[in-house]
PDB file of C-alpha atoms in Angstrom:
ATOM      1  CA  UNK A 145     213.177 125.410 242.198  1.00 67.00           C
ATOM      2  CA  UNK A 146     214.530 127.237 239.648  1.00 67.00           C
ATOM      3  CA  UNK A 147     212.128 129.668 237.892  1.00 75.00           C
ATOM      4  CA  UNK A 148     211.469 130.561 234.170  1.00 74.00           C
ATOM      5  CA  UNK A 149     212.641 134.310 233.211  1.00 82.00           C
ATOM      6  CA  UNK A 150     213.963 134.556 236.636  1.00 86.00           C
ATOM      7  CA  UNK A 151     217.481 135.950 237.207  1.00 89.00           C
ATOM      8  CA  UNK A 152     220.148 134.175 239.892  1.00 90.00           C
ATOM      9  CA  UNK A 153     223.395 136.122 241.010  1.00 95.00           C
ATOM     10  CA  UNK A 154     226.440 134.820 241.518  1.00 96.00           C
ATOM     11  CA  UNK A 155     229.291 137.026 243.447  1.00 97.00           C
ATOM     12  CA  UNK A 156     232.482 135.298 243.072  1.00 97.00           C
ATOM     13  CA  UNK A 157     235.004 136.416 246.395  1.00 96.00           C
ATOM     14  CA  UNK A 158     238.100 137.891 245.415  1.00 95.00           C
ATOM     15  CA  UNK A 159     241.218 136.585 247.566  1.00 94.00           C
ATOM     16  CA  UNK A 160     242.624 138.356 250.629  1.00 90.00           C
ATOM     17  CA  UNK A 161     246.167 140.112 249.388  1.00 85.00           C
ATOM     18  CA  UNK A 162     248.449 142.118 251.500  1.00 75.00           C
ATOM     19  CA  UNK A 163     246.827 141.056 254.991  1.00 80.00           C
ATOM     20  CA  UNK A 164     243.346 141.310 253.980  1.00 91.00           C
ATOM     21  CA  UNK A 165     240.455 138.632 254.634  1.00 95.00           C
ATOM     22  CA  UNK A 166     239.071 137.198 251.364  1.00 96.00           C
ATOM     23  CA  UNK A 167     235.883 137.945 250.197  1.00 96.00           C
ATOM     24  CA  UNK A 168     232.361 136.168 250.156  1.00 97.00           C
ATOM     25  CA  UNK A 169     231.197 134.143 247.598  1.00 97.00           C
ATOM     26  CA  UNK A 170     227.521 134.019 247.143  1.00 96.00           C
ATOM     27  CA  UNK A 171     224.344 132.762 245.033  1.00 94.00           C
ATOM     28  CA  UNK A 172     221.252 134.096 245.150  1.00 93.00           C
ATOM     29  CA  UNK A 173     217.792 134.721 243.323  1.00 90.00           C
ATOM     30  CA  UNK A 174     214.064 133.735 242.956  1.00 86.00           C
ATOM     31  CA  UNK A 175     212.936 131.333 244.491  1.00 83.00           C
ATOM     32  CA  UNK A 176     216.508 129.993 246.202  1.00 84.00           C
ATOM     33  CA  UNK A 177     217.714 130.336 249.700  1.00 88.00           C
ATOM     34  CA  UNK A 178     220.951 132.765 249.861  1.00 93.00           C
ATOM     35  CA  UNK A 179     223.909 130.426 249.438  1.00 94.00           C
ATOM     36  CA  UNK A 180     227.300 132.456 251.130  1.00 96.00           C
ATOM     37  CA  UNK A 181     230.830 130.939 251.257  1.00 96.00           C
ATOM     38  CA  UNK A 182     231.735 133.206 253.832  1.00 97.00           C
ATOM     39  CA  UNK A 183     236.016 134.632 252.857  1.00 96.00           C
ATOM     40  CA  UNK A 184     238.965 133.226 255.123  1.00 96.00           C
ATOM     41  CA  UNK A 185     240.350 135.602 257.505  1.00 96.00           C
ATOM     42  CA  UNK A 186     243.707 136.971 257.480  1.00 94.00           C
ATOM     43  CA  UNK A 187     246.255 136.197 259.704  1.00 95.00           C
ATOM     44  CA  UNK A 188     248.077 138.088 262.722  1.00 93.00           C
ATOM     45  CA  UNK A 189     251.247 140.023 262.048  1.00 90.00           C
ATOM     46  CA  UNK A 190     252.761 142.501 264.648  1.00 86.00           C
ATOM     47  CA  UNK A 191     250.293 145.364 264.550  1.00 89.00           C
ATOM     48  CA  UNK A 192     246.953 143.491 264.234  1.00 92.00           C
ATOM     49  CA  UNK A 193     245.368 140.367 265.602  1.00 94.00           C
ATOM     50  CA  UNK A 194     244.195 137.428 263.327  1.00 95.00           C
ATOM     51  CA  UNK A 195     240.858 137.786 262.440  1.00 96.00           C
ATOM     52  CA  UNK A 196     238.017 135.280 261.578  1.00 97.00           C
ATOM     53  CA  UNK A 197     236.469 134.093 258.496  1.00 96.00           C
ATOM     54  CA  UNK A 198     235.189 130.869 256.684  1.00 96.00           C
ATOM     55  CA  UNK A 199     238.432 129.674 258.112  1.00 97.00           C
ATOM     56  CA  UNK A 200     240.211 131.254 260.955  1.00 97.00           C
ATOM     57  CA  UNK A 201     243.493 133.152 260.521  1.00 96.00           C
ATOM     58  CA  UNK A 202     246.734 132.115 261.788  1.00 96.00           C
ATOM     59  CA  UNK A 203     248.479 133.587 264.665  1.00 95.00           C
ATOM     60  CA  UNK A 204     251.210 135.887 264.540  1.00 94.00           C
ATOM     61  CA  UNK A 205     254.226 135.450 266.359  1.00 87.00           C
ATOM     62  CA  UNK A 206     255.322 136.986 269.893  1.00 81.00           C
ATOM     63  CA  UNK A 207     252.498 139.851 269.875  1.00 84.00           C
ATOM     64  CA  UNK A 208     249.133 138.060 268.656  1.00 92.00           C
ATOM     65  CA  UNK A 209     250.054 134.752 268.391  1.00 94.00           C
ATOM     66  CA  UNK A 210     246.267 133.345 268.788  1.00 96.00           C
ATOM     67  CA  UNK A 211     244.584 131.951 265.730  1.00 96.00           C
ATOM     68  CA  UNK A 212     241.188 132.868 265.118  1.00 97.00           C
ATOM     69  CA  UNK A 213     238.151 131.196 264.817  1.00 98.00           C
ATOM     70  CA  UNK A 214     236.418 129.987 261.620  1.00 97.00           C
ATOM     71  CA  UNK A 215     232.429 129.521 260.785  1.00 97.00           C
ATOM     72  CA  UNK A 216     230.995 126.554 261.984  1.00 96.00           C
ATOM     73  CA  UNK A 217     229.816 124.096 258.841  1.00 95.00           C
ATOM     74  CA  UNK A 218     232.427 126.015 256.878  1.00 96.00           C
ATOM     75  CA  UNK A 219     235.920 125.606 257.998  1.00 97.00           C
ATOM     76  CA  UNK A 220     238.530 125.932 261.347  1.00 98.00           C
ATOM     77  CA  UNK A 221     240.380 127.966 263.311  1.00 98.00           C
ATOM     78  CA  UNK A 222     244.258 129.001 262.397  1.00 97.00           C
ATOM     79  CA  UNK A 223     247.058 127.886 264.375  1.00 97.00           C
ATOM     80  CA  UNK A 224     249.119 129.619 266.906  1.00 97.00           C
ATOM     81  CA  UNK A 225     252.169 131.277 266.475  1.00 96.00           C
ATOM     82  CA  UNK A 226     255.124 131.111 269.175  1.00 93.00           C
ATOM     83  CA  UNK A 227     255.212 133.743 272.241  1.00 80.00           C
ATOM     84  CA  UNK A 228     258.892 133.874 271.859  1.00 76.00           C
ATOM     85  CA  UNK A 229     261.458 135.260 270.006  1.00 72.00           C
ATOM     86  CA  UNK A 230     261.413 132.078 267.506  1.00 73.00           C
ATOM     87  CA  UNK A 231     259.136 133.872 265.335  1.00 87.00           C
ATOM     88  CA  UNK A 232     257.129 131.368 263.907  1.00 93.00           C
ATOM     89  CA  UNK A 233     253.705 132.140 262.838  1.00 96.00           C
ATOM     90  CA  UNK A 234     250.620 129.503 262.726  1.00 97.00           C
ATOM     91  CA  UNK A 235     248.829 127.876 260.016  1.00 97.00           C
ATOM     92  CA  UNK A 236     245.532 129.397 258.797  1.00 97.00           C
ATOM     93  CA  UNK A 237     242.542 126.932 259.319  1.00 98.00           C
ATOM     94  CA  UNK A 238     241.603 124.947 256.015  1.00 98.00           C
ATOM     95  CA  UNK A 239     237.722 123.891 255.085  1.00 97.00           C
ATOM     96  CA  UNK A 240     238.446 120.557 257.163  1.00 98.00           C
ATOM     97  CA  UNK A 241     240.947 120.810 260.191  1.00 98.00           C
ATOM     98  CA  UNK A 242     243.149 123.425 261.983  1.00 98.00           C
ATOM     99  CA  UNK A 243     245.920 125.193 260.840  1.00 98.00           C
ATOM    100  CA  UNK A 244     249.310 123.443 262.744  1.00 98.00           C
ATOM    101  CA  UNK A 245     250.354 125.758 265.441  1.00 98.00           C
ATOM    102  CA  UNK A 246     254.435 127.139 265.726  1.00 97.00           C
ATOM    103  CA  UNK A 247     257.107 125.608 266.979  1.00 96.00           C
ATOM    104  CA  UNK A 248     259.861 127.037 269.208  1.00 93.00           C
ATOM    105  CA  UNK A 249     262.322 123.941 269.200  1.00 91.00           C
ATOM    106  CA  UNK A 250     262.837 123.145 266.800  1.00 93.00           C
ATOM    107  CA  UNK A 251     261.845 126.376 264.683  1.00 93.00           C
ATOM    108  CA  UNK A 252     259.259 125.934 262.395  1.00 96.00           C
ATOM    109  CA  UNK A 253     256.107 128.111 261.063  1.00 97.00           C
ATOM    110  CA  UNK A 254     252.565 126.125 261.307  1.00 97.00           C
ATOM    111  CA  UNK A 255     251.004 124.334 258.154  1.00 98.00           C
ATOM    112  CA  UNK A 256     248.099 125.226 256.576  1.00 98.00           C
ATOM    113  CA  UNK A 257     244.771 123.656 257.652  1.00 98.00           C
ATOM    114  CA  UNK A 258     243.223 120.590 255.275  1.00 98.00           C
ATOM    115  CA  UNK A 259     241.002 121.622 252.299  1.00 97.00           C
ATOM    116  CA  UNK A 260     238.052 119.509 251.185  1.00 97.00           C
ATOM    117  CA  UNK A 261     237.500 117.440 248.584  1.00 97.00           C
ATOM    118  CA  UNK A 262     234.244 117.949 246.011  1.00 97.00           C
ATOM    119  CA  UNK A 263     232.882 115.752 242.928  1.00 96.00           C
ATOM    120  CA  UNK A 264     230.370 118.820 241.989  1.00 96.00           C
ATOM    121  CA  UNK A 265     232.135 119.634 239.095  1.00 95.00           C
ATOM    122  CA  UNK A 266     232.184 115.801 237.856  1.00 94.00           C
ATOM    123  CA  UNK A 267     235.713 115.159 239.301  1.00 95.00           C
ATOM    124  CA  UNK A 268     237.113 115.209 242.807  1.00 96.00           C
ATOM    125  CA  UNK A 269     239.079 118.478 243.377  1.00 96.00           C
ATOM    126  CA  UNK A 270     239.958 119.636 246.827  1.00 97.00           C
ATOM    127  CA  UNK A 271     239.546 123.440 247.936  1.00 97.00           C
ATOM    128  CA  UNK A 272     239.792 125.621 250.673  1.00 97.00           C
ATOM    129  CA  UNK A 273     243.522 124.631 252.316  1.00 97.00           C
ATOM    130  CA  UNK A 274     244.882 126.894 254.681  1.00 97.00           C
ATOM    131  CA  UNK A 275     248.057 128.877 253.686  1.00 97.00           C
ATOM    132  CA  UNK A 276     251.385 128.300 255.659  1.00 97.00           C
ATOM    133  CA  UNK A 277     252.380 130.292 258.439  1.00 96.00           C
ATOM    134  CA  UNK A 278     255.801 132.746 258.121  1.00 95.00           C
ATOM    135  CA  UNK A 279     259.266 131.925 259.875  1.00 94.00           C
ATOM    136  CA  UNK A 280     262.170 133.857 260.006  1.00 89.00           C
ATOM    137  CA  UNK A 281     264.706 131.760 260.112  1.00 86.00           C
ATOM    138  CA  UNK A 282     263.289 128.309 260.613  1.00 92.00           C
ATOM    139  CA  UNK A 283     261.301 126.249 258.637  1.00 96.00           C
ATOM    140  CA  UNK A 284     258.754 127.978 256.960  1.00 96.00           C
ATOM    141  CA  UNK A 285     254.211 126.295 256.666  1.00 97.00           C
ATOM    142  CA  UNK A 286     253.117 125.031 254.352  1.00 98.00           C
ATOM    143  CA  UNK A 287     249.904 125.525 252.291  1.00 97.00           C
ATOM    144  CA  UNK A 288     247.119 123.068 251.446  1.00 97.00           C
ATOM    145  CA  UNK A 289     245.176 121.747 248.710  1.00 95.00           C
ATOM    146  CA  UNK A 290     246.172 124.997 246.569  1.00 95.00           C
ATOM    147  CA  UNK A 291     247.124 127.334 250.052  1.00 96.00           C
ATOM    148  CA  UNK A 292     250.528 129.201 249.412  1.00 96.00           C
ATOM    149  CA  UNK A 293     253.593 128.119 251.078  1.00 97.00           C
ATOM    150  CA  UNK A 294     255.119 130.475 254.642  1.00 96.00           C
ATOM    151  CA  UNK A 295     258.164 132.503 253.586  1.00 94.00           C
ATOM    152  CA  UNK A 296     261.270 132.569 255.654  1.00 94.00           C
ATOM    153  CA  UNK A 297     264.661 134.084 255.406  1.00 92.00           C
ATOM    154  CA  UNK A 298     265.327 132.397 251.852  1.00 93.00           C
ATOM    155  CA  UNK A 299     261.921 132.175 250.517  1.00 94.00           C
ATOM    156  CA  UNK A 300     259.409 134.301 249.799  1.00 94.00           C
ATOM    157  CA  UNK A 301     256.182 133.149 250.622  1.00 95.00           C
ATOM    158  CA  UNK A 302     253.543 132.258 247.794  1.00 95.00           C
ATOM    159  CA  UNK A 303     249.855 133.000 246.809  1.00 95.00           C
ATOM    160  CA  UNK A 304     247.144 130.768 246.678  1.00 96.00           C
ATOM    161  CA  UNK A 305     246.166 129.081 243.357  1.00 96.00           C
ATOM    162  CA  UNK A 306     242.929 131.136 241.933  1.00 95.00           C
ATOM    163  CA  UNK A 307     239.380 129.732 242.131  1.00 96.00           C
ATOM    164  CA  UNK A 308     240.781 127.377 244.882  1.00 96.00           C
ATOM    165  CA  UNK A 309     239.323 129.595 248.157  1.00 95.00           C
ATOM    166  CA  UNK A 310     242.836 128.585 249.386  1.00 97.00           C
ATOM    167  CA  UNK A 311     244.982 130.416 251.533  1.00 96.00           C
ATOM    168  CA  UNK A 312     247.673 132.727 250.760  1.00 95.00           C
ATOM    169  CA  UNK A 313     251.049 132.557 252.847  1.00 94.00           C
ATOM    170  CA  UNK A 314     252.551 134.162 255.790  1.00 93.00           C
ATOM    171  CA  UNK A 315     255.163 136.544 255.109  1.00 91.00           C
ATOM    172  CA  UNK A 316     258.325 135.481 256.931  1.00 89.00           C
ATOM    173  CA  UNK A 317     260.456 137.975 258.607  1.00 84.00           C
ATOM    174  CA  UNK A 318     263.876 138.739 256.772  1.00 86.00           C
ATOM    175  CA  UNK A 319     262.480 137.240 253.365  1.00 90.00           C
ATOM    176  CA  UNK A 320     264.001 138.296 250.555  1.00 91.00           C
ATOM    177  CA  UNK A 321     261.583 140.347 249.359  1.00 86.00           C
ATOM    178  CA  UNK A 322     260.178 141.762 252.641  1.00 75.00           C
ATOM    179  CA  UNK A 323     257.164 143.423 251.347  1.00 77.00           C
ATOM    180  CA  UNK A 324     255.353 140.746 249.811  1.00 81.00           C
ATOM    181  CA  UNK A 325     252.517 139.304 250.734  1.00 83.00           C
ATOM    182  CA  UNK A 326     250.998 135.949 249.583  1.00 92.00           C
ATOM    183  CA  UNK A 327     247.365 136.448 248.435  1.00 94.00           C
ATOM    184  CA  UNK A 328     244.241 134.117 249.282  1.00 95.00           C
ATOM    185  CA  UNK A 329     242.692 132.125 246.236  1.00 95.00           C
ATOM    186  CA  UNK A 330     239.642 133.410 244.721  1.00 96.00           C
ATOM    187  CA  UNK A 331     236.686 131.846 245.449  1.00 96.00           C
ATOM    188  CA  UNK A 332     234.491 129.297 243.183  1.00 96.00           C
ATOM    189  CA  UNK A 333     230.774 128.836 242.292  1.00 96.00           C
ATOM    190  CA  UNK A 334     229.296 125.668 241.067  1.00 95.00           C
ATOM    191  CA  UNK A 335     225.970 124.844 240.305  1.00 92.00           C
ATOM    192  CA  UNK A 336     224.877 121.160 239.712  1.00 93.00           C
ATOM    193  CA  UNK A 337     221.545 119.489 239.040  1.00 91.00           C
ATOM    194  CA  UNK A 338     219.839 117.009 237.323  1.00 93.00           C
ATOM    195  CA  UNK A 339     219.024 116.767 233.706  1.00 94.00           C
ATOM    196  CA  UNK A 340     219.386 119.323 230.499  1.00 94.00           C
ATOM    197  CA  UNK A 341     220.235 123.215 230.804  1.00 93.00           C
ATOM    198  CA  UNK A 342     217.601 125.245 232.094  1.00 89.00           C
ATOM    199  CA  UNK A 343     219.491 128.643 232.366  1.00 88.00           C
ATOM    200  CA  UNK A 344     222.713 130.381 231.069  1.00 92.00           C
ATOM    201  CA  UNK A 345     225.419 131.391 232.721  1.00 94.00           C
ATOM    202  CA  UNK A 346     229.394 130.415 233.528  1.00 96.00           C
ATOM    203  CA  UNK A 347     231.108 127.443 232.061  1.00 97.00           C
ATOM    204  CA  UNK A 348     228.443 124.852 231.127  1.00 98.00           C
ATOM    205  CA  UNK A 349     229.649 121.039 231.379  1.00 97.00           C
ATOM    206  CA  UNK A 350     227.642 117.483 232.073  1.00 97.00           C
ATOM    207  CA  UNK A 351     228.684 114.773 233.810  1.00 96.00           C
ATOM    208  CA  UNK A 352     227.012 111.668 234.963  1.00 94.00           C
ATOM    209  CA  UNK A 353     223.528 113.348 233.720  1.00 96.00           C
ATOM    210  CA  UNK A 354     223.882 116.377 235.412  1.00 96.00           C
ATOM    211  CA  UNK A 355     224.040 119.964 234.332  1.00 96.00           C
ATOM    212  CA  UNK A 356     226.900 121.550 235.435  1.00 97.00           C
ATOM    213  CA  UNK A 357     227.326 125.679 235.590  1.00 96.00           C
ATOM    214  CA  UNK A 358     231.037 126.598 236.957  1.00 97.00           C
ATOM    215  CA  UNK A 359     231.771 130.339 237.851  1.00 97.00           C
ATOM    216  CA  UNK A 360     235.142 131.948 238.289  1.00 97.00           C
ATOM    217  CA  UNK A 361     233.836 135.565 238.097  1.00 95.00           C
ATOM    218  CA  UNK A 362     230.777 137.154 239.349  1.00 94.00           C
TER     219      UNK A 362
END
């Protein structure tokens, strides 16, 4: 129910950079149950363990090379890195599978998790992939519907694309630029329903005689 002179706010989640979990998205207001799109979580590297979020984290390698967990109904757990001196990192989990887990033989860094598809906005666009995992001298993960790509020892790894809720990718150890990080997407808010425009707010568009508000800023 949407209510006349009543006021809805949206938070749109900024994207995880530099080893930090994304943040929520949310929509609330009169009359409407709390909607939260809860951030993805970062991955492992070698001082901290992956942590969880929407979707789970990938694994670091050697030292915390678990993935963590993601929220149920929202997406999956991140992928494992290797416990050896192969230094692969996982996948982080995407909105509708796992991230891949690291190989030792041969060498490669985990993909990122699947995204999922949506026709809310009145065409099909897939969000929330997982970003790929880091590798230092192996093949490097990739990312997902949007998710940047795992760096390795002649690629930097790459950000997600904005307004995606994608993940960003793993740095790889000995990239050529060692210090940079591959941030998360920001997140997304759309609002759909049936009929003419009953309130104001983001990008308005119809489509198949719906109303269609689409935010990509709070």
């Amino acid at each position: 129910t949407i209510y006349s002179g009543a006021t809805y706010v949206v938070t749109v989640g900024a994207g995880g950079a530099g080893g930090a979990s994304g943040a929520n998205s949310v929509i609330s207001g009169t009359g409407l149950t709390t909607i939260t799109a809860t951030g993805g979580g970062r991955g492992g590297s070698e001082t901290y363990a992956a942590s969880t979020g929407g979707s789970g984290g990938g694994g670091s390698y050697y030292y915390f090379a678990t993935g963590a967990a993601g929220t149920s109904g929202q997406g999956f757990a991140g992928g494992n890195g290797v416990s050896s001196s192969s230094r692969g990192a996982g996948g982080g989990g995407g909105s509708s599978s796992v991230g891949v887990n690291a190989t030792i033989s041969p060498a490669a860094a985990g993909n990122g998790g699947s995204g999922t598809a949506s026709s809310i906005s009145g065409s099909s666009v897939t969000y929330a992939g997982g970003g790929g995992g880091g590798e230092e001298g192996g093949t490097r993960g990739t990312g997902q519907a949007g998710g940047g790509n795992g760096g390795n020892v002649s690629n930097n790894c790459t950000s997600a694309t904005a307004n995606t809720g994608s993940g960003g990718g793993g740095i790889g150890g000995n990239q050529p630029s060692s210090t940079t990080f591959g941030a998360g997407g920001s997140g997304i808010v759309i609002i759909s329903y049936a009929g003419s425009q009953q309130f104001i707010g983001g990008t308005v568009t119809t489509s198949g005689g719906n109303t269609i508000h689409t935010f990509t800023a709070s």
